Short mmCIF file of C-alpha atoms and ligand atoms in Angstrom, two decimals:
data_model
loop_
_atom_site.label_atom_id
_atom_site.label_comp_id
_atom_site.label_asym_id
_atom_site.label_seq_id
_atom_site.Cartn_x
_atom_site.Cartn_y
_atom_site.Cartn_z
CA MET A 1 -15.39 -25.73 -3.19
CA ILE A 2 -12.68 -23.11 -3.18
CA ASP A 3 -10.78 -21.46 -0.33
CA SER A 4 -9.77 -18.11 -1.81
CA HIS A 5 -7.39 -17.19 1.01
CA CYS A 6 -5.43 -19.26 3.50
CA HIS A 7 -1.95 -19.39 4.97
CA LEU A 8 -0.99 -23.03 4.56
CA ALA A 9 2.72 -22.26 4.76
CA ASP A 10 2.25 -20.69 8.18
CA ASP A 11 4.14 -22.19 11.14
CA ALA A 12 0.75 -23.35 12.45
CA PHE A 13 0.64 -26.04 9.75
CA ALA A 14 4.29 -27.04 9.75
CA ALA A 15 3.69 -30.20 11.78
CA ASP A 16 0.66 -31.64 9.95
CA LEU A 17 0.46 -29.97 6.55
CA ALA A 18 -0.16 -33.26 4.71
CA GLU A 19 -3.13 -34.13 6.94
CA VAL A 20 -4.62 -30.65 6.61
CA ALA A 21 -4.28 -30.77 2.82
CA ALA A 22 -5.75 -34.28 2.71
CA ARG A 23 -8.76 -33.23 4.78
CA ALA A 24 -9.37 -30.25 2.50
CA GLN A 25 -9.31 -32.37 -0.63
CA ALA A 26 -11.45 -35.09 0.98
CA ALA A 27 -13.98 -32.40 1.91
CA GLY A 28 -14.22 -31.36 -1.73
CA VAL A 29 -12.09 -28.23 -1.67
CA GLU A 30 -10.67 -28.25 -5.18
CA SER A 31 -8.29 -25.34 -4.92
CA ALA A 32 -7.06 -22.69 -2.54
CA LEU A 33 -5.06 -19.53 -2.81
CA CYS A 34 -2.17 -19.91 -0.38
CA ILE A 35 -0.92 -16.52 0.79
CA LEU A 36 2.82 -16.26 1.39
CA SER A 37 4.72 -13.57 3.21
CA ALA A 38 7.27 -12.51 0.57
CA ASP A 39 9.99 -11.61 3.06
CA HIS A 40 9.47 -14.61 5.34
CA GLU A 41 12.07 -17.09 4.23
CA ALA A 42 10.56 -20.10 5.99
CA GLU A 43 7.14 -19.51 4.41
CA ILE A 44 8.51 -19.11 0.91
CA GLY A 45 10.61 -22.20 1.52
CA ARG A 46 7.53 -24.23 2.48
CA ALA A 47 5.63 -23.35 -0.72
CA ALA A 48 7.00 -26.42 -2.48
CA ALA A 49 5.82 -28.69 0.34
CA VAL A 50 2.36 -27.12 0.17
CA LYS A 51 2.19 -27.77 -3.59
CA THR A 52 3.30 -31.37 -3.09
CA ALA A 53 0.69 -31.96 -0.39
CA TRP A 54 -2.02 -30.26 -2.43
CA PRO A 55 -1.29 -29.88 -6.15
CA GLY A 56 -4.47 -27.83 -6.72
CA VAL A 57 -3.17 -24.96 -4.59
CA ARG A 58 -2.11 -21.67 -6.16
CA PHE A 59 0.04 -19.03 -4.53
CA ALA A 60 0.05 -15.34 -3.82
CA ALA A 61 3.05 -13.56 -2.33
CA ALA A 62 3.72 -10.02 -1.12
CA ILE A 63 4.66 -7.87 1.86
CA HIS A 64 1.76 -7.79 4.36
CA PRO A 65 0.87 -4.33 5.72
CA HIS A 66 1.89 -5.53 9.20
CA ARG A 67 5.44 -5.96 7.87
CA ALA A 68 5.58 -2.75 5.82
CA GLY A 69 7.43 -0.84 8.56
CA ALA A 70 10.65 -2.68 7.75
CA TYR A 71 10.70 -0.85 4.41
CA ALA A 72 10.51 2.73 5.69
CA GLY A 73 12.83 4.78 3.51
CA ARG A 74 13.38 1.91 1.08
CA VAL A 75 10.04 1.21 -0.49
CA PRO A 76 11.53 0.05 -3.82
CA GLU A 77 13.11 -2.80 -1.88
CA ALA A 78 9.62 -3.96 -0.80
CA ALA A 79 8.56 -4.05 -4.44
CA ARG A 80 11.72 -5.92 -5.40
CA VAL A 81 11.21 -8.55 -2.66
CA ALA A 82 7.53 -8.97 -3.51
CA GLU A 83 8.27 -9.43 -7.20
CA ALA A 84 11.12 -11.87 -6.59
CA SER A 85 9.02 -14.04 -4.28
CA ALA A 86 6.00 -13.90 -6.59
CA ARG A 87 8.17 -15.08 -9.47
CA ALA A 88 9.84 -17.76 -7.34
CA VAL A 89 6.54 -19.44 -6.47
CA ASP A 90 4.88 -18.76 -9.84
CA ALA A 91 2.30 -16.68 -7.99
CA ALA A 92 -1.17 -16.40 -9.47
CA ALA A 93 -1.77 -13.19 -7.49
CA VAL A 94 0.12 -10.52 -5.56
CA GLY A 95 -0.95 -10.35 -1.94
CA GLU A 96 -1.83 -9.89 0.62
CA ILE A 97 -1.18 -6.17 0.40
CA GLY A 98 -3.06 -3.20 1.77
CA LEU A 99 -3.54 -1.06 4.83
CA ASP A 100 -4.22 -2.01 8.44
CA TYR A 101 -4.97 0.98 10.66
CA HIS A 102 -6.40 -1.24 13.40
CA TYR A 103 -3.17 -2.88 14.47
CA ASP A 104 -1.14 0.01 13.07
CA PHE A 105 2.10 -2.00 13.19
CA ALA A 106 3.67 0.30 10.59
CA PRO A 107 3.37 4.08 10.03
CA LYS A 108 0.44 4.86 7.75
CA ASP A 109 2.47 6.68 5.12
CA VAL A 110 4.89 3.76 4.87
CA GLN A 111 1.97 1.31 4.60
CA ARG A 112 0.49 3.39 1.77
CA ASP A 113 3.77 3.61 -0.13
CA VAL A 114 4.51 -0.12 0.22
CA PHE A 115 0.93 -0.94 -0.82
CA ALA A 116 1.07 1.33 -3.88
CA ALA A 117 4.46 -0.03 -4.94
CA GLN A 118 3.17 -3.60 -4.79
CA VAL A 119 0.05 -2.73 -6.78
CA GLU A 120 2.48 -1.73 -9.53
CA VAL A 121 4.26 -5.07 -9.16
CA ALA A 122 0.93 -6.83 -9.75
CA VAL A 123 0.23 -4.71 -12.82
CA ALA A 124 3.70 -5.42 -14.18
CA LEU A 125 3.28 -9.16 -13.62
CA GLY A 126 -0.26 -9.16 -15.03
CA ARG A 127 -1.64 -10.58 -11.80
CA PRO A 128 -4.60 -9.62 -9.59
CA VAL A 129 -4.07 -8.23 -6.09
CA VAL A 130 -5.32 -9.66 -2.79
CA VAL A 131 -6.19 -6.65 -0.63
CA HIS A 132 -6.25 -6.56 3.15
CA THR A 133 -7.87 -3.42 4.52
CA ARG A 134 -8.87 -2.66 8.09
CA LEU A 135 -10.20 0.71 9.27
CA ALA A 136 -8.62 2.13 6.13
CA THR A 137 -11.28 2.05 3.42
CA ASP A 138 -10.77 5.60 2.16
CA ASP A 139 -7.00 5.33 1.84
CA THR A 140 -7.19 1.82 0.39
CA MET A 141 -9.60 2.88 -2.32
CA ALA A 142 -7.51 5.99 -3.01
CA VAL A 143 -4.40 3.88 -3.65
CA LEU A 144 -6.32 1.52 -5.94
CA ARG A 145 -7.96 4.39 -7.81
CA GLU A 146 -4.67 6.23 -8.23
CA ALA A 147 -3.20 3.09 -9.75
CA GLY A 148 -5.83 3.47 -12.43
CA SER A 149 -9.22 1.98 -12.98
CA GLY A 150 -9.02 -0.98 -15.31
CA ARG A 151 -5.28 -1.52 -14.70
CA VAL A 152 -5.71 -3.25 -11.36
CA ARG A 153 -7.97 -6.18 -10.66
CA GLY A 154 -8.32 -8.11 -7.44
CA VAL A 155 -10.23 -9.12 -4.36
CA MET A 156 -11.05 -7.49 -1.04
CA HIS A 157 -10.21 -10.38 1.28
CA CYS A 158 -11.99 -11.10 4.57
CA PHE A 159 -14.45 -8.36 3.74
CA SER A 160 -16.42 -7.14 6.75
CA GLY A 161 -17.46 -3.67 5.65
CA THR A 162 -20.74 -2.07 4.71
CA LEU A 163 -22.61 -2.34 1.42
CA PRO A 164 -21.52 1.16 0.32
CA GLU A 165 -17.92 0.14 1.01
CA ALA A 166 -18.41 -3.06 -0.98
CA ARG A 167 -19.80 -0.98 -3.86
CA LEU A 168 -16.60 1.06 -4.01
CA ALA A 169 -14.66 -2.15 -4.59
CA LEU A 170 -17.25 -3.61 -6.97
CA ASP A 171 -17.12 -0.39 -9.02
CA LEU A 172 -13.40 -1.04 -9.53
CA GLY A 173 -14.24 -4.54 -10.78
CA PHE A 174 -13.06 -6.24 -7.58
CA TYR A 175 -14.32 -9.46 -6.03
CA ILE A 176 -15.51 -9.63 -2.41
CA SER A 177 -14.29 -12.54 -0.30
CA LEU A 178 -16.19 -13.52 2.82
CA SER A 179 -14.58 -15.33 5.74
CA GLY A 180 -15.78 -17.31 8.75
CA ILE A 181 -16.83 -14.03 10.36
CA LEU A 182 -20.01 -14.49 8.32
CA THR A 183 -20.95 -17.42 10.59
CA PHE A 184 -20.51 -15.54 13.86
CA PRO A 185 -23.76 -14.93 15.78
CA LYS A 186 -23.17 -11.18 16.02
CA ALA A 187 -22.46 -10.73 12.29
CA GLY A 188 -26.05 -9.97 11.29
CA ASP A 189 -25.07 -6.76 9.48
CA LEU A 190 -22.43 -8.62 7.49
CA ARG A 191 -24.96 -11.30 6.48
CA ASP A 192 -27.41 -8.58 5.39
CA MET A 193 -24.66 -7.05 3.28
CA ALA A 194 -23.64 -10.41 1.81
CA ARG A 195 -27.21 -11.09 0.73
CA GLN A 196 -27.04 -8.06 -1.58
CA LEU A 197 -23.72 -8.68 -3.29
CA PRO A 198 -23.72 -9.66 -6.97
CA ALA A 199 -23.33 -13.42 -7.35
CA ASP A 200 -20.60 -13.14 -9.96
CA ARG A 201 -18.27 -11.27 -7.58
CA LEU A 202 -18.48 -13.56 -4.55
CA LEU A 203 -15.60 -15.53 -3.09
CA VAL A 204 -15.28 -17.39 0.21
CA GLU A 205 -12.18 -18.02 2.30
CA THR A 206 -10.96 -19.38 5.58
CA ASP A 207 -7.95 -17.11 6.23
CA ALA A 208 -6.69 -20.25 8.00
CA PRO A 209 -5.12 -20.65 10.53
CA PHE A 210 -7.15 -17.64 11.71
CA LEU A 211 -10.88 -16.95 12.03
CA ALA A 212 -12.32 -20.47 12.30
CA PRO A 213 -16.03 -20.43 11.45
CA VAL A 214 -18.84 -21.70 13.66
CA PRO A 215 -18.92 -24.57 14.78
CA HIS A 216 -15.11 -24.63 14.98
CA ARG A 217 -14.70 -21.16 16.42
CA GLY A 218 -11.63 -20.68 18.59
CA LYS A 219 -9.73 -23.58 17.04
CA ARG A 220 -6.97 -23.46 14.45
CA ASN A 221 -8.82 -22.92 11.17
CA GLU A 222 -8.17 -25.04 8.07
CA PRO A 223 -9.34 -25.00 4.43
CA ALA A 224 -11.76 -27.94 4.83
CA TRP A 225 -13.89 -25.70 7.01
CA VAL A 226 -14.61 -23.22 4.21
CA ARG A 227 -17.80 -25.28 3.83
CA SER A 228 -19.29 -23.63 6.94
CA THR A 229 -18.93 -20.17 5.44
CA LEU A 230 -20.21 -21.36 2.06
CA GLU A 231 -23.26 -22.94 3.71
CA THR A 232 -23.98 -19.82 5.71
CA LEU A 233 -23.70 -17.68 2.58
CA ALA A 234 -26.01 -20.03 0.69
CA ALA A 235 -28.60 -19.88 3.48
CA VAL A 236 -28.42 -16.09 3.62
CA ARG A 237 -28.84 -15.81 -0.15
CA GLN A 238 -31.49 -18.55 -0.25
CA THR A 239 -29.61 -20.51 -2.86
CA ALA A 240 -28.52 -24.15 -3.04
CA VAL A 241 -25.07 -24.83 -1.60
CA ALA A 242 -24.03 -26.73 -4.76
CA ASP A 243 -25.08 -23.86 -7.01
CA LEU A 244 -23.22 -21.33 -4.90
CA ALA A 245 -20.16 -23.56 -4.79
CA GLN A 246 -20.16 -23.73 -8.57
CA GLN A 247 -20.57 -19.96 -8.88
CA VAL A 248 -17.72 -19.31 -6.44
CA ARG A 249 -15.55 -21.75 -8.34
CA LEU A 250 -16.14 -19.92 -11.61
CA ASN A 251 -15.54 -16.59 -9.87
CA PHE A 252 -12.25 -17.83 -8.42
CA PHE A 253 -10.78 -18.85 -11.75
CA ALA A 254 -12.09 -15.70 -13.41
CA PHE A 255 -10.49 -13.64 -10.63
CA LEU A 256 -7.17 -15.36 -11.29
CA GLY A 257 -7.66 -15.04 -15.02
CA VAL A 258 -6.94 -18.71 -15.61
CA PRO A 259 -9.03 -21.60 -16.88
CA GLY A 260 -10.18 -23.94 -14.15
CA THR A 261 -9.31 -27.58 -14.14
CA ALA A 262 -11.91 -30.04 -15.38
CA ALA A 263 -12.11 -31.84 -12.04
CA HIS A 264 -15.51 -30.49 -11.10
CA ALA A 265 -18.43 -32.80 -11.84
CA GLY A 266 -21.33 -31.17 -10.04
CA GLY A 267 -22.70 -28.59 -12.43
CA PRO A 268 -23.49 -27.91 -16.07
CA GLN A 269 -20.38 -25.80 -16.59
CA THR A 270 -17.16 -27.59 -15.87
CA ARG A 271 -14.65 -25.10 -17.24
CA VAL A 272 -14.11 -21.41 -17.62
CA ASP A 273 -13.81 -21.40 -21.37
CA THR A 274 -13.20 -17.73 -21.86
CA PRO A 275 -11.03 -16.36 -19.05
CA PRO A 276 -11.01 -12.54 -19.05
CA THR A 277 -7.23 -12.39 -19.12
CA PRO A 278 -5.04 -15.05 -20.69
CA MET A 279 -2.43 -16.71 -18.49
CA VAL A 280 0.99 -15.27 -19.24
ZN1 LIG B 5 -5.54 -10.20 5.83
ZN1 LIG B 6 -4.57 -13.54 5.36
#
């Protein structure tokens, strides 16, 4: 299994990171994309400890839209910080970046400028983007389209939109990552949407420590629990959990543009032999 989005360097895991990482690996979670806040010194500093506790982890770093307000009037500084942190942790992706008009912690125009600047960082580094968008589909897609179709690749993380909204992202070549929200009783519309997504664009995530899936809802989330979301997605799509896990694994390494490790033993394909973009 793969957890395509978690925050293992968050304060919430500072006390028991090794145990959390051990439980994930024991549960069969081969790799995870650990999202780092590029301008959060403690998080960037903990990246090495995360890698030690769980060598299969890969990193993404950037300025989250919630923190974009600090860069009003100095957007190039946001790009500089994002790039420096991404390089420092050998990031496989740039993220999470995007627009959040629900919490609205930063002015919308500043969020858009910081988002667009970091998309360019990803292009320059040859990395995919991890996009966070909330109540901001139109503006998010506009920024990605303006950056140029084919130049930017990435994932819409914690996707909870409609099928037409998913299609906008799919048309840009993006992956769709589903979180524990998929397991919530009231998420029938999301499950209907997830049933119709193309198999080769699916990812699953925990967004730990947030959004714990059923039956852990309300607790601190952790990567081992990505299984609940995977199982729900498999049930919805009427496919075997092992087959879906293998598909998601291939999707994850294709999304990152890197060959997977050969650790997997459950399916006919054990490696991504022809990654779409060579690792730089
Ligand atoms: Zn997010
Ligand atoms: Zn997140």
